[in-house]
Amino acid sequence: MAKIMEIIAEETNGKSYHTMKYSLDNPDVPSFDYDDEGTKVMKWQSRAETVNHKTAIDLSELARELQGQVPILTYFLDGSRHVYKVDDISYNKQVYPVLAGQIGVGCCRREKGIMKPEQFYSRMVMALPNVCNFDGWDDDTFFAAKTEKLNTSLELKRLGISFECILPYTMPKDKRKGKVEDSGVARIQDYMIQSEKEMVAELVKKGRLNQNNYLVKDGSLEYKPMKTGREDLRLLQKIKHNYRWVIGVSKSFNPESILDHTGKPNANYIADLELYHRTPVALYENSEFLGDVQFAVWYVRIRDKKHTRAPFDGVLKVEKILMDEEIGVGIDSEEIDLISASLINERTPTCYGTDSRWANHLYPVFLTESYVKSKYMSTETFLHLF
C-alpha cells in the first residue's frame, strides 16, 4: 500500500526524501509560552466595568453564598494540536518541510455535578508549501482535490480515518529569521483556532449558552484576523455576538504587559493580589488586529500564595468581549463579581501531582483537556502513516 508521502509526491510532482519524522511540540530549548499575546500593553486607567473600582475586590463572601446554588459555568472548551515534521520534499530544486498535525477541540458540559462530553472535533491536516501548486490553480480548489486524492489511500480506508484538508504555507520573507517550519505550524494553529470558533458557533446555534449557562474557554479570546479558512469565521467583529456568554481563562500570561496609569509596569499588583480577590477590570483594544472589538480583562487569585512557588501561581487571567451596548459603559460589575466568584469555586478539587500547572488550573478545564488528549492517535501510529 502506498504511503501518504508517496501519494503526495506523485500528485504534486515533488521528490520525497523520506527524512526523519519527529514531533515539533517538544523543543530542545525551553521557552516562556503565554496563553495571551505577549506583546500587548494594557493600562488600568481604561476601565471596562460599570463601577469604577480603585482597589481589589474581596469575593470570598459571594463565593460562599454561591456554593449552594447551581453553577452558572456549565460548558468548558479546550483546543489543542500536535504537529510533526513528517518529511522533506523538493520543488524547483528547493527543499521544503512537510508538516502534519492532529487537532483536537472538545467541549464538556456539567450536568448535576457530573462532567459529560458535549461535542468533539478530531481533525488530521497536512501543511505543504504553496509552490507545489505548479499549475497555478486556485489554492482552495487545488488543495481540496489533493486532499480528496490523499483520502483514497487504502491504508487510511483500512484504519477508517481521513485528512480534513491540506493547508498551503508560504515561505517566510526573511529566511534568516525563524524556521521555515514555523510557517506550516502557524497554518495548523490557525486551523485549530478556526475549529474552536466553529464549535462556539454551533453551541450558540443550538441555544446552549445563556445567562445561566456560560462557556469557559481555556485560553485567550483575542483571535486575530485570519486571511484563510472559513470566511464567516475570519474576523472577530463578525462573530463577537457568539461570545456573549463566553469567558476566556488563561493559566499563564505575560505580567509585563500590565501598566499603571503612569505607564510604568505594575505586575506586582497582580502578584500581591489577596486570596479570593479580583482586580478592577481593564479595557483592552487593538484596532490594528482586532478592529472595533473591545475586551474586558481582569485577574482573580484562587490559591493562597503560601501554597505556591511562583508569584503568579494561583492567579487567573479572565477575558470577556464587550457587546455593543457595553461599549463606553462597561460590563455590569455585578456580572463580573458573579463570574469571578464562580471561578473561585472551581478551584477544587485540584489536579496536584498530575499537572504542573495545578495552581492555575480549574478542575473542569483539566478534565476537558484530559478528554481531548485521550482522543489523540499515538505518535508512533500517526507517523507510521507517512
Tab-separated table of C-alpha atoms in Angstrom:
chain	number	residue	atom	x	y	z
A	1	MET	CA	0.000	0.000	0.000
A	2	ALA	CA	1.274	3.450	-0.936
A	3	LYS	CA	2.281	5.615	1.984
A	4	ILE	CA	0.906	9.142	2.249
A	5	MET	CA	4.163	10.784	1.171
A	6	GLU	CA	4.298	8.609	-1.925
A	7	ILE	CA	0.841	9.878	-2.890
A	8	ILE	CA	1.777	13.498	-2.140
A	9	ALA	CA	4.993	13.307	-4.177
A	10	GLU	CA	3.220	11.756	-7.152
A	11	GLU	CA	0.282	14.171	-7.070
A	12	THR	CA	2.427	17.309	-6.787
A	13	ASN	CA	5.414	16.258	-8.937
A	14	GLY	CA	7.729	16.552	-5.958
A	15	LYS	CA	10.599	14.437	-4.696
A	16	SER	CA	10.201	12.897	-1.234
A	17	TYR	CA	13.419	12.447	0.758
A	18	HIS	CA	11.964	10.132	3.421
A	19	THR	CA	13.754	12.068	6.144
A	20	MET	CA	13.415	11.540	9.870
A	21	LYS	CA	9.957	12.079	11.306
A	22	TYR	CA	9.599	13.790	14.684
A	23	SER	CA	7.319	15.892	16.852
A	24	LEU	CA	7.650	19.676	16.821
A	25	ASP	CA	5.906	20.018	20.188
A	26	ASN	CA	8.996	19.193	22.244
A	27	PRO	CA	11.571	21.943	21.636
A	28	ASP	CA	15.088	21.365	22.902
A	29	VAL	CA	15.295	24.803	24.479
A	30	PRO	CA	12.574	25.706	26.997
A	31	SER	CA	10.757	28.980	26.402
A	32	PHE	CA	8.078	31.088	28.070
A	33	ASP	CA	4.760	30.218	26.458
A	34	TYR	CA	1.961	32.553	27.475
A	35	ASP	CA	-1.716	31.965	26.761
A	36	ASP	CA	-2.142	35.625	25.919
A	37	GLU	CA	-0.432	37.887	23.405
A	38	GLY	CA	2.921	38.681	24.951
A	39	THR	CA	3.482	41.980	23.112
A	40	LYS	CA	0.260	43.753	24.028
A	41	VAL	CA	0.050	46.593	26.533
A	42	MET	CA	-2.913	47.280	28.802
A	43	LYS	CA	-3.477	50.223	31.155
A	44	TRP	CA	-5.594	50.112	34.291
A	45	GLN	CA	-6.761	53.707	33.729
A	46	SER	CA	-9.114	52.448	30.996
A	47	ARG	CA	-11.837	50.549	32.829
A	48	ALA	CA	-14.378	48.154	31.339
A	49	GLU	CA	-16.925	47.731	34.143
A	50	THR	CA	-19.753	49.891	35.431
A	51	VAL	CA	-18.260	50.533	38.886
A	52	ASN	CA	-15.009	52.478	38.969
A	53	HIS	CA	-13.155	50.330	41.490
A	54	LYS	CA	-9.849	51.713	42.744
A	55	THR	CA	-8.711	48.666	44.720
A	56	ALA	CA	-9.070	44.864	44.582
A	57	ILE	CA	-12.485	43.394	45.390
A	58	ASP	CA	-12.943	40.693	48.046
A	59	LEU	CA	-15.213	37.920	46.689
A	60	SER	CA	-14.863	35.363	49.481
A	61	GLU	CA	-18.361	36.013	50.877
A	62	LEU	CA	-20.069	35.861	47.454
A	63	ALA	CA	-18.183	32.658	46.630
A	64	ARG	CA	-19.508	31.057	49.825
A	65	GLU	CA	-23.071	32.147	49.009
A	66	LEU	CA	-22.856	30.586	45.540
A	67	GLN	CA	-21.672	27.201	46.803
A	68	GLY	CA	-25.225	26.064	47.484
A	69	GLN	CA	-26.512	27.122	44.062
A	70	VAL	CA	-26.377	25.600	40.589
A	71	PRO	CA	-23.153	26.924	38.970
A	72	ILE	CA	-23.515	29.295	36.013
A	73	LEU	CA	-20.347	27.816	34.470
A	74	THR	CA	-21.745	24.867	32.533
A	75	TYR	CA	-19.626	24.327	29.417
A	76	PHE	CA	-15.849	24.020	29.162
A	77	LEU	CA	-13.937	24.130	25.873
A	78	ASP	CA	-10.343	23.273	25.063
A	79	GLY	CA	-8.474	23.091	21.775
A	80	SER	CA	-5.017	21.672	21.147
A	81	ARG	CA	-2.826	20.375	18.359
A	82	HIS	CA	0.113	18.016	17.916
A	83	VAL	CA	2.381	18.956	14.998
A	84	TYR	CA	5.032	16.780	13.374
A	85	LYS	CA	7.620	17.140	10.663
A	86	VAL	CA	6.998	14.063	8.504
A	87	ASP	CA	9.317	14.592	5.529
A	88	ASP	CA	11.184	16.959	3.231
A	89	ILE	CA	10.073	17.433	-0.351
A	90	SER	CA	11.654	19.329	-3.247
A	91	TYR	CA	10.132	21.557	-5.933
A	92	ASN	CA	12.163	23.562	-8.460
A	93	LYS	CA	15.430	22.432	-6.856
A	94	GLN	CA	14.416	23.754	-3.429
A	95	VAL	CA	13.662	21.583	-0.399
A	96	TYR	CA	10.682	22.281	1.853
A	97	PRO	CA	9.490	20.672	5.090
A	98	VAL	CA	6.246	18.689	5.108
A	99	LEU	CA	4.198	19.003	8.286
A	100	ALA	CA	1.220	17.086	9.584
A	101	GLY	CA	-0.937	17.665	12.594
A	102	GLN	CA	-3.599	16.199	14.795
A	103	ILE	CA	-6.141	18.745	16.019
A	104	GLY	CA	-8.499	18.119	18.880
A	105	VAL	CA	-11.227	20.515	20.034
A	106	GLY	CA	-13.540	19.316	22.764
A	107	CYS	CA	-16.381	20.685	24.859
A	108	CYS	CA	-17.666	19.119	28.067
A	109	ARG	CA	-20.767	20.112	29.993
A	110	ARG	CA	-21.551	19.750	33.673
A	111	GLU	CA	-24.898	18.179	34.403
A	112	LYS	CA	-25.961	17.693	38.041
A	113	GLY	CA	-22.352	17.764	39.132
A	114	ILE	CA	-21.158	15.257	36.532
A	115	MET	CA	-18.927	16.166	33.587
A	116	LYS	CA	-20.083	14.754	30.250
A	117	PRO	CA	-18.783	15.115	26.670
A	118	GLU	CA	-20.856	17.611	24.683
A	119	GLN	CA	-19.012	17.816	21.364
A	120	PHE	CA	-15.664	16.848	19.888
A	121	TYR	CA	-13.743	17.536	16.673
A	122	SER	CA	-10.859	15.268	15.720
A	123	ARG	CA	-9.129	16.545	12.600
A	124	MET	CA	-5.961	15.496	10.789
A	125	VAL	CA	-4.309	18.034	8.496
A	126	MET	CA	-1.139	18.465	6.455
A	127	ALA	CA	0.830	21.598	5.568
A	128	LEU	CA	2.628	21.816	2.219
A	129	PRO	CA	4.459	24.729	0.542
A	130	ASN	CA	2.161	26.635	-1.784
A	131	VAL	CA	4.730	26.274	-4.609
A	132	CYS	CA	3.539	22.697	-5.088
A	133	ASN	CA	0.526	24.214	-6.822
A	134	PHE	CA	2.586	24.177	-10.002
A	135	ASP	CA	-0.304	24.680	-12.468
A	136	GLY	CA	-1.414	27.929	-10.870
A	137	TRP	CA	-4.858	26.659	-9.901
A	138	ASP	CA	-6.885	28.422	-7.263
A	139	ASP	CA	-5.326	27.203	-3.984
A	140	ASP	CA	-8.653	26.150	-2.446
A	141	THR	CA	-9.534	24.036	-5.492
A	142	PHE	CA	-6.053	22.576	-5.895
A	143	PHE	CA	-5.528	21.506	-2.289
A	144	ALA	CA	-9.110	20.246	-1.914
A	145	ALA	CA	-8.522	17.973	-4.925
A	146	LYS	CA	-5.242	16.703	-3.465
A	147	THR	CA	-6.908	16.051	-0.110
A	148	GLU	CA	-9.596	14.023	-1.828
A	149	LYS	CA	-6.957	12.023	-3.673
A	150	LEU	CA	-4.989	11.506	-0.468
A	151	ASN	CA	-8.033	10.061	1.277
A	152	THR	CA	-8.288	7.305	-1.330
A	153	SER	CA	-5.265	5.712	0.384
A	154	LEU	CA	-6.017	2.077	1.208
A	155	GLU	CA	-4.148	2.459	4.497
A	156	LEU	CA	-6.400	5.343	5.574
A	157	LYS	CA	-9.503	3.445	4.486
A	158	ARG	CA	-8.350	0.379	6.405
A	159	LEU	CA	-7.966	2.455	9.563
A	160	GLY	CA	-11.233	4.309	8.980
A	161	ILE	CA	-9.603	7.748	9.097
A	162	SER	CA	-9.140	10.641	6.686
A	163	PHE	CA	-7.456	14.012	6.399
A	164	GLU	CA	-9.619	17.083	6.791
A	165	CYS	CA	-7.527	19.241	4.485
A	166	ILE	CA	-4.086	20.137	3.150
A	167	LEU	CA	-3.044	23.650	4.175
A	168	PRO	CA	-0.669	25.633	1.930
A	169	TYR	CA	2.021	27.680	3.643
A	170	THR	CA	4.253	30.388	2.219
A	171	MET	CA	7.968	30.766	2.760
A	172	PRO	CA	8.958	33.491	5.244
A	173	LYS	CA	10.086	36.730	3.596
A	174	ASP	CA	13.330	36.673	5.570
A	175	LYS	CA	14.608	33.093	5.680
A	176	ARG	CA	17.226	34.093	8.229
A	177	LYS	CA	14.582	34.755	10.868
A	178	GLY	CA	12.903	31.739	12.410
A	179	LYS	CA	12.453	28.360	10.808
A	180	VAL	CA	10.588	27.503	7.627
A	181	GLU	CA	8.600	25.001	9.703
A	182	ASP	CA	7.120	27.903	11.662
A	183	SER	CA	5.030	28.931	8.648
A	184	GLY	CA	3.463	25.483	8.480
A	185	VAL	CA	2.924	25.312	12.225
A	186	ALA	CA	1.156	28.692	12.085
A	187	ARG	CA	-1.272	27.394	9.429
A	188	ILE	CA	-2.114	24.374	11.587
A	189	GLN	CA	-2.512	26.600	14.653
A	190	ASP	CA	-4.904	28.856	12.713
A	191	TYR	CA	-6.936	25.836	11.678
A	192	MET	CA	-7.254	24.775	15.307
A	193	ILE	CA	-8.453	28.270	16.242
A	194	GLN	CA	-10.981	28.162	13.396
A	195	SER	CA	-12.249	24.862	14.795
A	196	GLU	CA	-12.688	26.465	18.238
A	197	LYS	CA	-14.703	29.309	16.695
A	198	GLU	CA	-16.778	26.789	14.772
A	199	MET	CA	-17.629	24.865	17.924
A	200	VAL	CA	-18.706	28.031	19.773
A	201	ALA	CA	-20.900	28.974	16.799
A	202	GLU	CA	-22.559	25.541	16.892
A	203	LEU	CA	-23.242	25.786	20.631
A	204	VAL	CA	-24.837	29.202	20.109
A	205	LYS	CA	-26.923	27.937	17.186
A	206	LYS	CA	-28.203	25.085	19.378
A	207	GLY	CA	-29.187	27.568	22.098
A	208	ARG	CA	-26.886	26.025	24.688
A	209	LEU	CA	-25.422	29.277	26.049
A	210	ASN	CA	-27.286	31.869	28.128
A	211	GLN	CA	-27.024	33.823	31.393
A	212	ASN	CA	-27.390	30.609	33.371
A	213	ASN	CA	-25.022	28.545	31.225
A	214	TYR	CA	-21.695	30.208	30.499
A	215	LEU	CA	-18.907	28.635	28.477
A	216	VAL	CA	-15.357	28.717	29.869
A	217	LYS	CA	-12.835	28.670	27.033
A	218	ASP	CA	-9.328	27.584	28.022
A	219	GLY	CA	-7.025	30.402	26.894
A	220	SER	CA	-7.420	33.823	25.363
A	221	LEU	CA	-10.358	35.082	23.280
A	222	GLU	CA	-8.209	37.600	21.416
A	223	TYR	CA	-8.423	35.977	17.996
A	224	LYS	CA	-6.504	37.911	15.355
A	225	PRO	CA	-7.970	38.231	11.840
A	226	MET	CA	-7.154	35.289	9.581
A	227	LYS	CA	-6.544	35.574	5.851
A	228	THR	CA	-7.516	31.965	5.198
A	229	GLY	CA	-10.120	29.494	6.381
A	230	ARG	CA	-13.887	29.873	6.594
A	231	GLU	CA	-14.830	33.384	5.547
A	232	ASP	CA	-17.617	33.675	8.131
A	233	LEU	CA	-15.151	32.936	10.957
A	234	ARG	CA	-12.127	35.015	9.914
A	235	LEU	CA	-12.992	38.307	11.629
A	236	LEU	CA	-13.878	38.567	15.304
A	237	GLN	CA	-16.109	41.560	14.510
A	238	LYS	CA	-18.446	39.228	12.588
A	239	ILE	CA	-18.747	36.598	15.317
A	240	LYS	CA	-18.302	38.530	18.566
A	241	HIS	CA	-22.002	38.159	19.462
A	242	ASN	CA	-21.418	34.399	19.697
A	243	TYR	CA	-19.297	35.220	22.744
A	244	ARG	CA	-21.904	37.000	24.873
A	245	TRP	CA	-21.896	34.114	27.361
A	246	VAL	CA	-18.274	33.042	26.884
A	247	ILE	CA	-15.271	33.852	29.070
A	248	GLY	CA	-11.636	33.131	28.332
A	249	VAL	CA	-9.479	31.935	31.227
A	250	SER	CA	-5.684	31.859	30.869
A	251	LYS	CA	-3.493	29.845	33.211
A	252	SER	CA	-0.361	31.719	32.093
A	253	PHE	CA	0.024	35.311	30.996
A	254	ASN	CA	2.671	37.946	30.436
A	255	PRO	CA	2.662	40.132	33.589
A	256	GLU	CA	4.922	42.722	31.974
A	257	SER	CA	2.075	43.801	29.659
A	258	ILE	CA	0.249	45.454	32.579
A	259	LEU	CA	0.935	49.176	33.058
A	260	ASP	CA	-0.453	51.547	35.655
A	261	HIS	CA	-1.920	54.963	34.831
A	262	THR	CA	1.579	56.472	34.678
A	263	GLY	CA	2.746	53.961	32.057
A	264	LYS	CA	5.030	52.054	34.412
A	265	PRO	CA	4.975	48.234	34.826
A	266	ASN	CA	2.561	47.160	37.520
A	267	ALA	CA	2.994	43.381	37.634
A	268	ASN	CA	3.428	43.389	41.412
A	269	TYR	CA	-0.204	44.475	41.766
A	270	ILE	CA	-1.249	41.081	40.393
A	271	ALA	CA	1.437	39.150	42.289
A	272	ASP	CA	0.315	40.727	45.592
A	273	LEU	CA	-3.386	40.107	44.970
A	274	GLU	CA	-5.004	38.671	48.114
A	275	LEU	CA	-6.729	35.294	48.151
A	276	TYR	CA	-10.254	35.293	46.620
A	277	HIS	CA	-9.840	38.862	45.387
A	278	ARG	CA	-10.148	40.203	41.853
A	279	THR	CA	-8.602	43.248	40.265
A	280	PRO	CA	-10.608	46.093	38.748
A	281	VAL	CA	-11.486	45.400	35.114
A	282	ALA	CA	-9.223	46.955	32.497
A	283	LEU	CA	-10.191	47.743	28.908
A	284	TYR	CA	-8.079	46.307	26.120
A	285	GLU	CA	-8.410	47.175	22.448
A	286	ASN	CA	-6.151	46.896	19.432
A	287	SER	CA	-7.783	48.341	16.344
A	288	GLU	CA	-4.922	47.184	14.104
A	289	PHE	CA	-5.579	43.495	14.790
A	290	LEU	CA	-8.992	43.347	16.470
A	291	GLY	CA	-10.940	46.115	14.758
A	292	ASP	CA	-13.596	47.669	16.963
A	293	VAL	CA	-13.794	44.656	19.298
A	294	GLN	CA	-13.053	45.580	22.918
A	295	PHE	CA	-12.122	43.260	25.763
A	296	ALA	CA	-12.670	43.380	29.499
A	297	VAL	CA	-9.660	41.882	31.279
A	298	TRP	CA	-9.166	41.166	34.968
A	299	TYR	CA	-7.307	38.826	37.321
A	300	VAL	CA	-8.522	36.562	40.127
A	301	ARG	CA	-6.462	34.818	42.806
A	302	ILE	CA	-7.804	31.323	43.529
A	303	ARG	CA	-4.870	29.873	45.560
A	304	ASP	CA	-3.109	31.128	48.671
A	305	LYS	CA	0.396	32.407	47.934
A	306	LYS	CA	1.846	30.388	50.811
A	307	HIS	CA	0.972	27.145	48.986
A	308	THR	CA	2.535	28.105	45.648
A	309	ARG	CA	6.068	28.511	44.328
A	310	ALA	CA	5.987	31.489	41.940
A	311	PRO	CA	4.423	34.981	42.273
A	312	PHE	CA	1.731	34.396	39.658
A	313	ASP	CA	0.857	30.828	40.625
A	314	GLY	CA	-2.767	30.701	41.702
A	315	VAL	CA	-3.790	33.738	39.615
A	316	LEU	CA	-6.104	33.507	36.602
A	317	LYS	CA	-6.400	35.989	33.791
A	318	VAL	CA	-10.044	36.372	32.710
A	319	GLU	CA	-11.350	37.931	29.475
A	320	LYS	CA	-14.794	38.799	28.195
A	321	ILE	CA	-15.762	40.539	24.963
A	322	LEU	CA	-17.827	43.704	25.347
A	323	MET	CA	-21.116	43.644	23.473
A	324	ASP	CA	-22.297	46.701	21.515
A	325	GLU	CA	-24.424	48.074	24.355
A	326	GLU	CA	-21.471	47.778	26.753
A	327	ILE	CA	-19.068	49.863	24.657
A	328	GLY	CA	-18.280	53.070	26.535
A	329	VAL	CA	-20.177	51.839	29.608
A	330	GLY	CA	-18.514	48.604	30.605
A	331	ILE	CA	-19.777	45.214	31.718
A	332	ASP	CA	-22.023	45.255	34.785
A	333	SER	CA	-19.730	44.910	37.807
A	334	GLU	CA	-22.205	42.537	39.441
A	335	GLU	CA	-21.808	40.177	36.481
A	336	ILE	CA	-18.010	40.434	36.795
A	337	ASP	CA	-18.274	39.571	40.512
A	338	LEU	CA	-20.577	36.631	39.783
A	339	ILE	CA	-18.229	35.205	37.135
A	340	SER	CA	-15.180	35.715	39.347
A	341	ALA	CA	-16.741	34.122	42.434
A	342	SER	CA	-17.903	31.203	40.286
A	343	LEU	CA	-14.328	30.705	39.053
A	344	ILE	CA	-13.070	30.722	42.649
A	345	ASN	CA	-15.479	27.892	43.438
A	346	GLU	CA	-13.988	25.820	40.595
A	347	ARG	CA	-10.573	25.714	42.309
A	348	THR	CA	-11.309	22.350	43.970
A	349	PRO	CA	-10.671	19.535	43.650
A	350	THR	CA	-7.147	20.119	42.374
A	351	CYS	CA	-5.065	18.188	39.863
A	352	TYR	CA	-1.991	18.456	42.121
A	353	GLY	CA	0.673	15.930	41.150
A	354	THR	CA	-0.992	15.304	37.772
A	355	ASP	CA	-0.360	18.653	36.099
A	356	SER	CA	2.489	21.039	36.923
A	357	ARG	CA	0.090	23.954	36.334
A	358	TRP	CA	-2.211	22.742	39.109
A	359	ALA	CA	-2.217	26.067	40.975
A	360	ASN	CA	-3.710	27.870	37.966
A	361	HIS	CA	-6.000	25.054	36.852
A	362	LEU	CA	-9.759	24.824	37.146
A	363	TYR	CA	-10.718	21.193	37.587
A	364	PRO	CA	-13.436	21.100	34.880
A	365	VAL	CA	-10.913	22.611	32.443
A	366	PHE	CA	-8.370	19.977	33.470
A	367	LEU	CA	-10.948	17.237	32.824
A	368	THR	CA	-11.776	18.721	29.399
A	369	GLU	CA	-8.077	18.902	28.498
A	370	SER	CA	-7.658	15.285	29.577
A	371	TYR	CA	-10.675	14.277	27.492
A	372	VAL	CA	-9.233	15.958	24.382
A	373	LYS	CA	-5.769	14.445	24.898
A	374	SER	CA	-7.244	10.969	25.317
A	375	LYS	CA	-8.603	11.138	21.763
A	376	TYR	CA	-5.239	11.569	20.066
A	377	MET	CA	-3.710	8.823	17.980
A	378	SER	CA	-0.345	7.764	19.378
A	379	THR	CA	2.710	9.458	17.856
A	380	GLU	CA	4.053	6.125	16.603
A	381	THR	CA	0.793	5.210	14.854
A	382	PHE	CA	0.392	8.646	13.313
A	383	LEU	CA	3.934	8.884	11.968
A	384	HIS	CA	3.701	5.361	10.574
A	385	LEU	CA	1.093	6.672	8.085
A	386	PHE	CA	3.787	8.595	6.245
